[in-house]
Amino acid sequence: MILTNEVQASQQATQFDLAAYLAERQAQVEAALDRSLQVIYPERIYEAMRYSLMAGGKRLRPILCLATCELSGGTPEMATPTACALEMIHTMSLIHDDLPAMDNDDYRRGKLTNHKVYGEDIAILAGDGLLAYAFEHVAIETKNVDPERILKVVAVLGRAVGAAGLVGGQVVDLECEGKCDVSLETLNFIHNHKTAALLEASVTSGAILAGASDSELQRLSRYAQHIGLAFQIVDDILDITATQEELGKTAGKDLQAQKATYPSIWGLEQSREQARNLVSAAKAELMDFGEAAKPLMAIADYITARKH
Ligand code: GRG
């Protein structure tokens, strides 16, 4: 699903086989997610949780977590439960974001949204169930890692999800609905919290599990903040330029809702340039890691080249 032209463009830039890397990691993540959540009684809630969790998606957050764990000298096994938890958290945020009380979307990842299939009540609970299970999964399934590191990861995930992260960003986003005078500062606040916070947690949690130093963590955090904002700028651009089929969700929603976006402030061309600058800044943070940072470099390039 991800192995398209934009990946080939990134490969040429970094001379790294990103397509093969992503395909292998996606397969590992899909298998681990599939194993992580069984349908038991009461079946309806587990089915609703699995419906969205196994609906595809790029699996970018788990892949980043596995990549930084490896970069910092860890093994994929150490980070796999956290990688799954990140996708559970991301998926629950999409389920809640799509609800009628929020963005009111009918399609996500090319399928009907959770509430369209299971109803609003179950969709809310499916999100809650995934959120709680994410933390349980990290605590119970992480093996051969110092418990202090696991505790630190739990704190990082909690902060990324709560009012200091996704929830805070979503609240300001809701407050800005229908306003035409949203400042760049406010827009940056929204997306640093809604989008970049979980990407940052994905990058740092893998490194924490592997025992990265504070200075390595700081560099990785800055890398993630830059790619997080670039990711959102590209998301805003794609909302204008891509089709529903390419996106797997309704296209043109931002324009329709008269939402403040980066292209609405800067226009398309300047938005593309800002995204490219952020990716360059992200890659500069990786210089000291040498060859081992090639996957993260290639992922940064992919973010501006992606079409969905
Ligand atoms: C977290 C407790 C809690 C509640 C949710 C609704 C909400 C609060 C926050 C909204 C978060 C949100 C939906 C942010 C948008 C992030 C984003 C850019 C999503 C698209 O990510 P991709 O492109 O999607 O990685 P795939 O489908 O590929 O995984």
PDB file of C-alpha atoms in Angstrom, residues 13 45 54 61 84 108 110 112 120 165-167 194-195 204 235 239 256 267 273:
ATOM      1  CA  ALA A  13      17.465  10.870  -2.492  1.00  0.00           C
ATOM      2  CA  ILE A  45     -16.562  -4.151  21.543  1.00  0.00           C
ATOM      3  CA  MET A  54      -6.667  -3.681  11.517  1.00  0.00           C
ATOM      4  CA  ARG A  61       4.247   5.592  14.337  1.00  0.00           C
ATOM      5  CA  CYS A  84       1.572  -1.655  18.872  1.00  0.00           C
ATOM      6  CA  ARG A 108     -11.265   6.484   7.164  1.00  0.00           C
ATOM      7  CA  GLY A 110     -10.739   3.553   2.788  1.00  0.00           C
ATOM      8  CA  LEU A 112     -16.599   3.296   6.713  1.00  0.00           C
ATOM      9  CA  GLU A 120     -21.637   6.220  18.136  1.00  0.00           C
ATOM     10  CA  GLY A 165      -0.714  16.502  23.678  1.00  0.00           C
ATOM     11  CA  LEU A 166      -3.449  15.181  21.382  1.00  0.00           C
ATOM     12  CA  VAL A 167      -6.368  16.194  23.600  1.00  0.00           C
ATOM     13  CA  LYS A 194      -2.503  16.928  17.537  1.00  0.00           C
ATOM     14  CA  THR A 195       0.070  15.482  15.163  1.00  0.00           C
ATOM     15  CA  THR A 204      11.562   8.875  21.700  1.00  0.00           C
ATOM     16  CA  ASP A 235      -1.650  16.546   5.144  1.00  0.00           C
ATOM     17  CA  ASP A 239      -6.563  17.617   1.481  1.00  0.00           C
ATOM     18  CA  GLN A 256     -15.518  22.809   2.875  1.00  0.00           C
ATOM     19  CA  GLY A 267      -0.688  29.168  -0.216  1.00  0.00           C
ATOM     20  CA  GLU A 273       8.683  24.944   0.696  1.00  0.00           C
TER      21      GLU A 273
END
